[in-house]
Coordinates of C-alpha atoms (C1' of nucleotides) in Angstrom, one line a residue:
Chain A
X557 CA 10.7 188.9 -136.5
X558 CA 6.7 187.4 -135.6
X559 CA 6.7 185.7 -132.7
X560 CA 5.9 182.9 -135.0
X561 CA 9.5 182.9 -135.5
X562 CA 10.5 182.8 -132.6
X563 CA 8.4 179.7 -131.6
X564 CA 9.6 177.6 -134.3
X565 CA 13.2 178.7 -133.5
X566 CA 14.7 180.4 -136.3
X567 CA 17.2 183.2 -135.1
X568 CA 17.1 186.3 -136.0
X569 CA 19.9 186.6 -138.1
X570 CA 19.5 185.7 -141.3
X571 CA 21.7 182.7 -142.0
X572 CA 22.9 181.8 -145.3
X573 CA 22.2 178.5 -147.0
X574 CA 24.9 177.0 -146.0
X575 CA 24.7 177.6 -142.4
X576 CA 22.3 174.3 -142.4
X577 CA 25.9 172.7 -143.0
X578 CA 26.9 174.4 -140.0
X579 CA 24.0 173.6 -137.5
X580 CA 23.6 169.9 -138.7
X581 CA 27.7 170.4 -138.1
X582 CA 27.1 172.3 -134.5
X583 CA 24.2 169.5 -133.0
X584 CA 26.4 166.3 -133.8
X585 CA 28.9 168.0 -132.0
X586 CA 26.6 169.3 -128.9
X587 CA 24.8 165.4 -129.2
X588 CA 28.2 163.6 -129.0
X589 CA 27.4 162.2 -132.3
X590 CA 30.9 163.7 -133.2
X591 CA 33.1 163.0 -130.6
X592 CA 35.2 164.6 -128.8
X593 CA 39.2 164.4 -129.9
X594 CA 37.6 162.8 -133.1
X595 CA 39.0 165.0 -136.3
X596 CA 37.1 166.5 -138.5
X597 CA 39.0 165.5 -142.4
X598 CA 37.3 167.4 -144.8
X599 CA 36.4 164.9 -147.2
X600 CA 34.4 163.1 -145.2
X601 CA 32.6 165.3 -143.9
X602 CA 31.6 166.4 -147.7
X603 CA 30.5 162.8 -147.9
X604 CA 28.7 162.6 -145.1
X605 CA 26.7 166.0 -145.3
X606 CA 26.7 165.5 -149.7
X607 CA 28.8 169.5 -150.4
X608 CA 31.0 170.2 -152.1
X609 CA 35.0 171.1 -149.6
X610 CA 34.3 174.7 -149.9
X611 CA 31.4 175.1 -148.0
X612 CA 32.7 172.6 -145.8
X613 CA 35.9 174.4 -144.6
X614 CA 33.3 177.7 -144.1
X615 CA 31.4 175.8 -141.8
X616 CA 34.4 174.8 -140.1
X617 CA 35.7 177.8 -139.6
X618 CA 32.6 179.2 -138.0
X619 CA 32.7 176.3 -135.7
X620 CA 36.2 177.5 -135.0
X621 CA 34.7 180.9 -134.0
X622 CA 32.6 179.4 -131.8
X623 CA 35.5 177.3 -129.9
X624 CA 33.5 174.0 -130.8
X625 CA 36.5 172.9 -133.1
X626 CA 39.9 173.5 -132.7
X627 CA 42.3 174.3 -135.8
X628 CA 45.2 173.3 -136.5
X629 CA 46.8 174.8 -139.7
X630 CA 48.3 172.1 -142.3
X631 CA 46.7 169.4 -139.9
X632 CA 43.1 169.9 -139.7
X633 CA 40.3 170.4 -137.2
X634 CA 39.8 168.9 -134.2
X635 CA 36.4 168.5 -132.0
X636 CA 36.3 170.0 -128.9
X637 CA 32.5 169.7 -128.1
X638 CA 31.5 170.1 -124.1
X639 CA 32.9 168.5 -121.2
X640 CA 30.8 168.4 -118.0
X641 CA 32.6 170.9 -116.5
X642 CA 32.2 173.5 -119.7
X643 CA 28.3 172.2 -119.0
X644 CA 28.7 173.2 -115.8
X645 CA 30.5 176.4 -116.2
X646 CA 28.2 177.6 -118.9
X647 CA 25.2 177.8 -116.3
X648 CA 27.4 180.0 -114.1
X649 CA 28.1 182.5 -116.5
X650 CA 24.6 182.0 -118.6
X651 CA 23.1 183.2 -115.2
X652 CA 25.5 186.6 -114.7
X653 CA 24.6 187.3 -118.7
X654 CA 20.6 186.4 -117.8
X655 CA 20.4 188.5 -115.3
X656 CA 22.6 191.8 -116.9
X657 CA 20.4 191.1 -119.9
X658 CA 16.4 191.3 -118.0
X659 CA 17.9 194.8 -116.2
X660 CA 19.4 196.2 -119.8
X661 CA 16.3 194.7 -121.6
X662 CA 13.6 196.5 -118.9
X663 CA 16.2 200.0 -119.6
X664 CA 16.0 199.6 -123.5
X665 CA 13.0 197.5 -124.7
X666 CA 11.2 199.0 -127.4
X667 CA 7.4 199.0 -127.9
X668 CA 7.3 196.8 -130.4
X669 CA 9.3 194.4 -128.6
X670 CA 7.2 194.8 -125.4
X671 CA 4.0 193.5 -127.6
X672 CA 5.9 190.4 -128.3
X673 CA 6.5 189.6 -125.3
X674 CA 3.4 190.2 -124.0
X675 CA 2.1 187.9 -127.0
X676 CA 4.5 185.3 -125.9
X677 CA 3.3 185.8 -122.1
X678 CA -0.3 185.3 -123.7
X679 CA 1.1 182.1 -125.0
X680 CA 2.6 180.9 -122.2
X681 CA -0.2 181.2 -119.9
X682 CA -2.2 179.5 -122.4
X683 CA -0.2 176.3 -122.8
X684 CA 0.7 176.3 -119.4
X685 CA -2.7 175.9 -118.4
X686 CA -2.7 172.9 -121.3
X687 CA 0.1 171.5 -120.2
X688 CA 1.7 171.2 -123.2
X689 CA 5.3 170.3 -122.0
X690 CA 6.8 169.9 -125.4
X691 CA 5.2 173.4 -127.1
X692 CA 6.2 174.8 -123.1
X693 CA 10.1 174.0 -124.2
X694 CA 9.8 176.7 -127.0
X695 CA 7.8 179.1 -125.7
X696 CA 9.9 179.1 -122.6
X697 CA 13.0 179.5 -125.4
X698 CA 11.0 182.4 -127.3
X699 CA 10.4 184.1 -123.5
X700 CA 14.3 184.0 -123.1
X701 CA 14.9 185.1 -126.5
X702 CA 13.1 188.0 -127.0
X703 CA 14.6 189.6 -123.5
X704 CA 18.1 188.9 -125.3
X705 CA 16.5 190.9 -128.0
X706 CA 15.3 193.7 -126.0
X707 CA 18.9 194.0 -124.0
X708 CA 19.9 195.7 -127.2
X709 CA 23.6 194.4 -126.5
X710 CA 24.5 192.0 -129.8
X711 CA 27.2 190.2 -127.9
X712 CA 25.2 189.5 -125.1
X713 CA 22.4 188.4 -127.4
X714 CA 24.6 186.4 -129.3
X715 CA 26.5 184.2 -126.7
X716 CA 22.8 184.1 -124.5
X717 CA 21.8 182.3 -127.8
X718 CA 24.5 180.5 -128.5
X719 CA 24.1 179.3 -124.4
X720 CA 20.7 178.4 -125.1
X721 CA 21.8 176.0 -127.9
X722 CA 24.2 174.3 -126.0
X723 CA 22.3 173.7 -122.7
X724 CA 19.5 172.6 -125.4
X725 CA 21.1 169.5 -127.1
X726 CA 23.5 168.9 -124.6
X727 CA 21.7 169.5 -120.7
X728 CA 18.2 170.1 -121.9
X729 CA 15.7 171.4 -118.6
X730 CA 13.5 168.8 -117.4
X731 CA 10.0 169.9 -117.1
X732 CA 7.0 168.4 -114.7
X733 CA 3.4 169.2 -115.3
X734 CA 3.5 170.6 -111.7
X735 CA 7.0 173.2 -112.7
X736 CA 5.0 174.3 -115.5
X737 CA 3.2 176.7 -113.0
X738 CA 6.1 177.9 -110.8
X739 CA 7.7 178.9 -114.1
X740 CA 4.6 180.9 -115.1
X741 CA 4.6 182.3 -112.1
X742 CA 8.3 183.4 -112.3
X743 CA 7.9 184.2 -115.5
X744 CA 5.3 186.3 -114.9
X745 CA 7.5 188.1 -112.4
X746 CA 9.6 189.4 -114.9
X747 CA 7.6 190.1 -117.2
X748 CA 5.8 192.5 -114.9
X749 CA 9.4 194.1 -114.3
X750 CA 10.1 194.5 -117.8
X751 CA 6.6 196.0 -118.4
X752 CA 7.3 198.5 -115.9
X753 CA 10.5 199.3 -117.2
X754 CA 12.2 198.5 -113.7
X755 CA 15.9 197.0 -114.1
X756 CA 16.6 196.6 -110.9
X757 CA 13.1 194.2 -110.5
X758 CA 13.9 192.8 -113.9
X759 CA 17.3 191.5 -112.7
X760 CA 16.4 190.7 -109.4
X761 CA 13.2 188.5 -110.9
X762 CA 15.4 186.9 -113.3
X763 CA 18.0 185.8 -110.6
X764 CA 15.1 184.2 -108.5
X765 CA 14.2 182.7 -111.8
X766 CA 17.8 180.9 -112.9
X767 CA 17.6 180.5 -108.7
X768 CA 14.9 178.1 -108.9
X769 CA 15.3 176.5 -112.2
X770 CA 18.8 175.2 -111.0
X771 CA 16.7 174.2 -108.1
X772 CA 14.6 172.3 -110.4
X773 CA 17.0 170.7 -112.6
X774 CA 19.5 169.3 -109.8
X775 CA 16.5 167.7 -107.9
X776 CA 15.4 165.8 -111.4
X777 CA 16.7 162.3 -111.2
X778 CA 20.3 161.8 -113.1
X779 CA 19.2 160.2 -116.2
X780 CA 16.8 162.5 -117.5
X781 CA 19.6 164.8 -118.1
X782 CA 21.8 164.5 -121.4
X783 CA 24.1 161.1 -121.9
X784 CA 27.8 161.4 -120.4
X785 CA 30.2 163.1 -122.8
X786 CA 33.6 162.0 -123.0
X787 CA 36.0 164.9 -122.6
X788 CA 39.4 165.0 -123.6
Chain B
X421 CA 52.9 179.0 -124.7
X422 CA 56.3 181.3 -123.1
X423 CA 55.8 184.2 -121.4
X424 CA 57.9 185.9 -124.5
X425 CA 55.0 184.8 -126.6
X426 CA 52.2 186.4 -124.5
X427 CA 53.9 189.2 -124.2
X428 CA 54.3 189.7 -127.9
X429 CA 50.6 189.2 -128.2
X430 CA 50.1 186.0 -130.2
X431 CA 47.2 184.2 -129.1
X432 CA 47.1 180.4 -127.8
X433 CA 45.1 179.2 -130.4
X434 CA 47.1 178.0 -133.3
X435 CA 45.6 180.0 -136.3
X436 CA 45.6 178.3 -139.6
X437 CA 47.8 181.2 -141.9
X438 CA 45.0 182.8 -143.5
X439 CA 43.9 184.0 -140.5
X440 CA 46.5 187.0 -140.9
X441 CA 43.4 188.2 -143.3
X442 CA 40.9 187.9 -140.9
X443 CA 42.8 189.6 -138.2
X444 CA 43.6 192.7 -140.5
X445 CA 40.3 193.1 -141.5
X446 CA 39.4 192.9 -137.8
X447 CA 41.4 195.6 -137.1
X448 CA 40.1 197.9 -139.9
X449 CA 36.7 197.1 -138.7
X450 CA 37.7 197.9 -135.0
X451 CA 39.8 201.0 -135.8
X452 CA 36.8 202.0 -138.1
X453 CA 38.8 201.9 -141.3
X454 CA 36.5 200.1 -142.6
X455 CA 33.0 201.8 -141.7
X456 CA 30.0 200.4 -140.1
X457 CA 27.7 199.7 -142.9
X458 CA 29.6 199.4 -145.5
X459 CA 29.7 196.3 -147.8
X460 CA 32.4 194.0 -147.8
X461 CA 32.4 192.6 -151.6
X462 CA 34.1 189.6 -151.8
X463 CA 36.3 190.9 -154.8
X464 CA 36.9 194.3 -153.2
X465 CA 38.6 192.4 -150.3
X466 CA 40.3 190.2 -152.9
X467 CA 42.2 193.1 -154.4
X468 CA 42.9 194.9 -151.4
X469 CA 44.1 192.4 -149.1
X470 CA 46.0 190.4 -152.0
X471 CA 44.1 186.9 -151.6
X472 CA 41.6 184.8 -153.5
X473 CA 37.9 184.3 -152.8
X474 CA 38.5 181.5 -151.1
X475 CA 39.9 182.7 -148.2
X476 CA 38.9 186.1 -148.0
X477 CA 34.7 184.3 -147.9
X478 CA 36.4 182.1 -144.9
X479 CA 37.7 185.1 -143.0
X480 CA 34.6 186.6 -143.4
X481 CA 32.6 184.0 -142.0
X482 CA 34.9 184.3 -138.7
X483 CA 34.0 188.0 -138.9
X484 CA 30.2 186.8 -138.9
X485 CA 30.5 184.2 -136.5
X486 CA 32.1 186.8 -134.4
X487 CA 29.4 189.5 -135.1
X488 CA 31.6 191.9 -136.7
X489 CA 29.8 191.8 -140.0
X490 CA 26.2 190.7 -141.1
X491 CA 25.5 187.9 -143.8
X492 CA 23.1 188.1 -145.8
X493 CA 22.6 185.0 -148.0
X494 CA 23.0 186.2 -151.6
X495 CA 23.6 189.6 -151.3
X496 CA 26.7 189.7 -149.1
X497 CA 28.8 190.9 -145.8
X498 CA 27.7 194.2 -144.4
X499 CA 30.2 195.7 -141.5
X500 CA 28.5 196.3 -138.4
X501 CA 31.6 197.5 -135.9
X502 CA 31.2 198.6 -132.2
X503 CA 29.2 201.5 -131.7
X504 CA 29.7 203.9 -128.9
X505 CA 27.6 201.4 -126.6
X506 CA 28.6 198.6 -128.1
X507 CA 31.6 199.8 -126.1
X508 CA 30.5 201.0 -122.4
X509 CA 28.7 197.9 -123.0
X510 CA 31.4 195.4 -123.2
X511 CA 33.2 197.2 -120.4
X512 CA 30.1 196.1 -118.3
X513 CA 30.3 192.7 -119.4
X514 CA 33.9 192.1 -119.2
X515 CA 34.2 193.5 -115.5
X516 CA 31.5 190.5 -114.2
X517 CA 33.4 187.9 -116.5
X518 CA 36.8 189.4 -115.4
X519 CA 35.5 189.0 -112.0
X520 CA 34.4 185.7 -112.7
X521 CA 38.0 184.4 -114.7
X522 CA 39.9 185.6 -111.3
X523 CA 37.9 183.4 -109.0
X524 CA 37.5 180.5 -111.3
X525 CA 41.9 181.1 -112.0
X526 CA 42.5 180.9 -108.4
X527 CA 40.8 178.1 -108.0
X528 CA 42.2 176.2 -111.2
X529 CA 45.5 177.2 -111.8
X530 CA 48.3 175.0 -112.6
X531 CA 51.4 175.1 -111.1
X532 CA 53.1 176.1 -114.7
X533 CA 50.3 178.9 -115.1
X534 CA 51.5 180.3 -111.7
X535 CA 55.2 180.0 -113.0
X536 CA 54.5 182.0 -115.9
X537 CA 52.1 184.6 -113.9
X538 CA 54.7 184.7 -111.6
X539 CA 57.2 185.7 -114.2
X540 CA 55.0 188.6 -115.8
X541 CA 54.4 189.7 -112.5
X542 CA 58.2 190.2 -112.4
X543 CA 58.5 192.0 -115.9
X544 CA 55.7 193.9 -114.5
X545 CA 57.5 195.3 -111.5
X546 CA 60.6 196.1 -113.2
X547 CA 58.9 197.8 -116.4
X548 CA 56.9 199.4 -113.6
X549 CA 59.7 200.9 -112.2
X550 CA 61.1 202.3 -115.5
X551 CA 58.0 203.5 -116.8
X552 CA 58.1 202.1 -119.9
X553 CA 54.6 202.8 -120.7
X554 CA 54.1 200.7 -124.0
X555 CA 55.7 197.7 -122.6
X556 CA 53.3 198.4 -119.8
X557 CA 50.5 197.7 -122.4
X558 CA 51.4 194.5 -123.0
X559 CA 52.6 193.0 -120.1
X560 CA 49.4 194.1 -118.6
X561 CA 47.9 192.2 -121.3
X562 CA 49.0 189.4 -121.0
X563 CA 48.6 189.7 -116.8
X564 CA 45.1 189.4 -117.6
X565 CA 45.6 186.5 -120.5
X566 CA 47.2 184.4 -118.7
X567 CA 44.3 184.8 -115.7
X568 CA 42.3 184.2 -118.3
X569 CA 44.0 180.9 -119.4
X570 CA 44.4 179.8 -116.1
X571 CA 40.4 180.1 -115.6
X572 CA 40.0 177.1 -117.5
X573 CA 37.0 178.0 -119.5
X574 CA 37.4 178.0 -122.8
X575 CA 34.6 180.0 -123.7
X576 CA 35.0 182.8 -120.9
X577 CA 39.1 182.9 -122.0
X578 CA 37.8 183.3 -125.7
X579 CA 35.4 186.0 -124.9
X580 CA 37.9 187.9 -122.7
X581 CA 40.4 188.0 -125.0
X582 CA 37.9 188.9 -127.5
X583 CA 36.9 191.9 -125.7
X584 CA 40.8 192.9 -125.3
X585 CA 41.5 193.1 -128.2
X586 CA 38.7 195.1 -128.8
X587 CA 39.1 197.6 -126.6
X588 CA 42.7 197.7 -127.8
X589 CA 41.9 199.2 -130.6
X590 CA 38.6 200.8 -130.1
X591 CA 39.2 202.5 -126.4
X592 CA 42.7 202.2 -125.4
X593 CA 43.5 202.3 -122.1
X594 CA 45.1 205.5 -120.8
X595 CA 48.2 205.4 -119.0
X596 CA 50.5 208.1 -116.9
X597 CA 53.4 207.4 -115.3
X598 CA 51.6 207.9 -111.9
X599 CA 49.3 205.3 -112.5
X600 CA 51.5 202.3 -113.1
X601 CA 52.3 202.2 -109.7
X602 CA 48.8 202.2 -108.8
X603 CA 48.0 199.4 -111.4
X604 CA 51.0 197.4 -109.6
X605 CA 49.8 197.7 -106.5
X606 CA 46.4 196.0 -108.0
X607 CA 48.1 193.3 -109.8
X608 CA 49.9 192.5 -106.4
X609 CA 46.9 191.9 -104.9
X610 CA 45.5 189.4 -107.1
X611 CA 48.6 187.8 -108.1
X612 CA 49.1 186.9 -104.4
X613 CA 45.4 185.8 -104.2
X614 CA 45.9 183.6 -106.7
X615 CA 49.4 182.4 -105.6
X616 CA 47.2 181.8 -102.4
X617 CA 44.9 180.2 -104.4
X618 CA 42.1 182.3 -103.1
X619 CA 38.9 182.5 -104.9
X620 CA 36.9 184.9 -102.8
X621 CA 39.6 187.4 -102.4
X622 CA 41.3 187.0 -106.2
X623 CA 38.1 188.4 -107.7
X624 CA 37.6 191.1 -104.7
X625 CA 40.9 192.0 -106.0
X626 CA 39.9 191.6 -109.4
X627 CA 36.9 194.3 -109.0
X628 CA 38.5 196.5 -107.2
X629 CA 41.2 196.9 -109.8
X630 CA 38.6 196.8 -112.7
X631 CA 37.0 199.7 -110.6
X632 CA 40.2 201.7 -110.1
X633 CA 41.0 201.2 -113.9
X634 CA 37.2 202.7 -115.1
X635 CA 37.7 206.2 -112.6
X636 CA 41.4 206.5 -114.4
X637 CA 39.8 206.0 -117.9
X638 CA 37.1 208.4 -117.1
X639 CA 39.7 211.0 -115.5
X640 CA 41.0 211.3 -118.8
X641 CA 40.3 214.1 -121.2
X642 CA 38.1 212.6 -124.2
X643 CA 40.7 213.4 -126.9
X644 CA 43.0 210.5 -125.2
X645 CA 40.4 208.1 -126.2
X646 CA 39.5 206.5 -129.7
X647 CA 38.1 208.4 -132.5
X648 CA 34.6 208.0 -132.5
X649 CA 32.8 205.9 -134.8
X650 CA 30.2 205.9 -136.4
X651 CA 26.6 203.8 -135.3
X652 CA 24.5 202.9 -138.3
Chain C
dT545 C1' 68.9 147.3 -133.5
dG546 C1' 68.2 152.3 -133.4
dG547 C1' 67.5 156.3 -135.7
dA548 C1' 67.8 159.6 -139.4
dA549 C1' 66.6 160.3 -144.5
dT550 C1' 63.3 159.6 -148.1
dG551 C1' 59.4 159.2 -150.8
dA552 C1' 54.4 158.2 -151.8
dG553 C1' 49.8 159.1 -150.5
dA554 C1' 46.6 161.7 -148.0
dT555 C1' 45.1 166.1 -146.5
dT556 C1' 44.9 171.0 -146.2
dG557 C1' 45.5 175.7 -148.5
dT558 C1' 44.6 178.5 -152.5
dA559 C1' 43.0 179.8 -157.1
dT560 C1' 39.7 179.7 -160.4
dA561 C1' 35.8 178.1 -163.3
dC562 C1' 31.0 177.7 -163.4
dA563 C1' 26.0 178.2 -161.6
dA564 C1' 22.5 180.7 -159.2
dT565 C1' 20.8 184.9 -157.5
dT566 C1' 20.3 189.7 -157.1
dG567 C1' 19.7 194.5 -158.4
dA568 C1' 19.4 198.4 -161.4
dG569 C1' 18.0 200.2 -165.4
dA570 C1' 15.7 199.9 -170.1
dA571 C1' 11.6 198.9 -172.5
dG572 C1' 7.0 198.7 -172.9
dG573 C1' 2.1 199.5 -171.9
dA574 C1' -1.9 201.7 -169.6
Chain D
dT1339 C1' 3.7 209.6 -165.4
dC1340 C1' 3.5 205.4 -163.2
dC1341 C1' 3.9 200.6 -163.0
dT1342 C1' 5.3 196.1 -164.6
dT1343 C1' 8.3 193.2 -167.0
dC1344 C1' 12.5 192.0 -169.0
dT1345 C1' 17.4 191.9 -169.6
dC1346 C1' 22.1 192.0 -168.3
dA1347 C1' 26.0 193.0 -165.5
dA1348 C1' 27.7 192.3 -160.9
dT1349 C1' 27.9 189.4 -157.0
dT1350 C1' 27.5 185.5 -154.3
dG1351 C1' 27.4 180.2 -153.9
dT1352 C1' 29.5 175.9 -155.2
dA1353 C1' 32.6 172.6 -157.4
dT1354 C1' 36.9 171.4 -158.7
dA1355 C1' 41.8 171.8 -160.1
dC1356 C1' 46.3 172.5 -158.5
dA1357 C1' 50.0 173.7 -154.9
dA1358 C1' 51.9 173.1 -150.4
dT1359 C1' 52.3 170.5 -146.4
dC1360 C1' 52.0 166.7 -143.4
dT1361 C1' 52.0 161.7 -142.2
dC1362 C1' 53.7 157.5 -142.0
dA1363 C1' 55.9 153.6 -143.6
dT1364 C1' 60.1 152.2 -145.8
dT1365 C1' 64.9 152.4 -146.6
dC1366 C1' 69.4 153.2 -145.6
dC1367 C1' 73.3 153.5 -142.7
dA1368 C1' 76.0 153.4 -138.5

DNA sequence: TGGAATGAGATTGTATACAATTGAGAAGGA
DNA sequence: TCCTTCTCAATTGTATACAATCTCATTCCA
């Protein structure tokens, strides 16, 4: 996958058609678009999205998968979404994964691998220095991404993804012109690690990384973060 | 959900019926009856598994959304499996989110929870102390389930039980009649730090056991352990 | 009045028909 | 021989018909 890609978010894995179904599906649920408790009847949901039930129901059962919707057999499915506390919880264990992933990913990263993120390092500085916040939120996402990649771990990758999307739609980071730079900076940090093929650096620079971007994000003001989610 | 039920392994969620398809072919693909790499053809599946496409393309999609297979759009479901690293792998990542499910279970357990961990820590000491080794299996499972339920985080109870059930049936532990006592002994001490509701000492507990548990499992000759598998 | 039985409509579960796409091999030409 | 193009069978994607189940209001009876 170009690092292209990676910037204008596609994943890696290659999603069939319908799978628009399920993210259009996956971000009104992360949004609170579709609430919380709210059910999920079939029918409507092939009015409201224009398929056909059978796609539908696959959608819905991936969502299942992903604990998003709850199932019921004979009765239907059910929204779960994410409660402030599941918000909350998922930065706890998105930073143990983080971190187990830079140490694997400086272990196991492959060459061609390492010139991507070096290209997306190039980027970074690059817009950093512009102070492009907006094209900073996908690059930053493409930085993360690609170490996932490299950990070589598919489950790890996966759910570090799936975290990713969550905290997206539903806590996005708030970024200043002046965090831009401690982020390079950090960033930098493990990319050096990773380059070097030093775990024990990697890890250690990611923690300091997660460390201060909680930091960051708890000192931003309350209502830059997402809108309040009801949770049942 | 009754202790009776834990113990005979169903799981909280309540599957919808066809779900018996997608648990059988996750076992095949665990068990490596069905081989990494392989295609899954829809009709194949059909026939075999004595169901129509309809639910045979929706258990398949769990299998996806799960990482067991690979979509690709118009061509089809390809088995991808655990590969010997998948497995050390998950080990590595289960003992920081086991870890993590004891202190958050201390903290957040209900006083029901504690009734039923309670009672399996009762079955446990008196199938303990008649060696029943098999029953052993699954009261230790559901030991850890129900630490896992009482964590209350859905996503890190999913995961968990996800990774039981595949080690289950790709790395089984290995028990001896010597070391169920030892395993008691363990359990003892997180059941009381959770009865105690103590987070800092419930997952000290937790990693010491999860320690104790890898030098057994590595004592043991390799032909105790799961076939190997194949990697594609 | 309270509560169990009943039945119609809505909804989910499954099977199957049809459309779109793919892939392998045949045909054809340079 | 090598390469391109074409064709057709197999397979996946989607729509829809039918079966099973649930929901809920109504009816019936004590």
């Amino acid at each position: 996958m170009s690092v292209q890609q990676y910037l204008e978010g596609k994943k890696n894995n290659n999603q069939p058609l319908s799978d628009n179904l399920y993210a259009k599906l996956q971000e009104d649920i992360l949004t609170g678009r579709l609430k919380s408790g709210s059910k999920l009847t079939e029918n409507h949901v092939c009015e409201k999205y224009k398929a056909s039930r059978t796609p539908v129901r696959e959608a819905i059962r991936q969502l299942e998968a992903e604990g998003l919707v709850q199932l019921i057999p004979n009765r239907g499915a059910f929204i779960i979404g994410l409660s402030e506390r599941d918000i909350s919880d998922i930065y706890v264990m998105r930073n143990g994964m983080e971190i187990q992933a830079a140490s694997w990913a400086a272990e196991r990263i492959t060459d061609p691998e390492l010139d991507q993120l070096t290209e997306i390092y190039e980027y970074m500085v690059f817009y950093t220095h512009k102070a492009d916040i907006e094209k900073m939120r996908s690059i930053n996402a493409a930085f993360h991404q690609i170490i996932y990649q490299s950990s070589h771990n598919r489950i790890l990758q996966r759910q570090l993804n799936m975290f990713q999307t969550y905290l997206k739609f539903a806590a996005p980071d708030r970024y200043t012109p002046e965090s831009l730079n401690e982020i390079l900076a950090e960033h930098q940090s493990i990319y050096h690690a990773i380059l070097t093929r030093d775990p024990a650096s990697s890890a250690l620079a990611m923690r300091d990384h997660l460390q201060r971007g909680a930091e960051r994000n708890s000192a931003a003001p309350a209502e830059a973060r997402a809108p309040e989610k009801e949770a049942i």
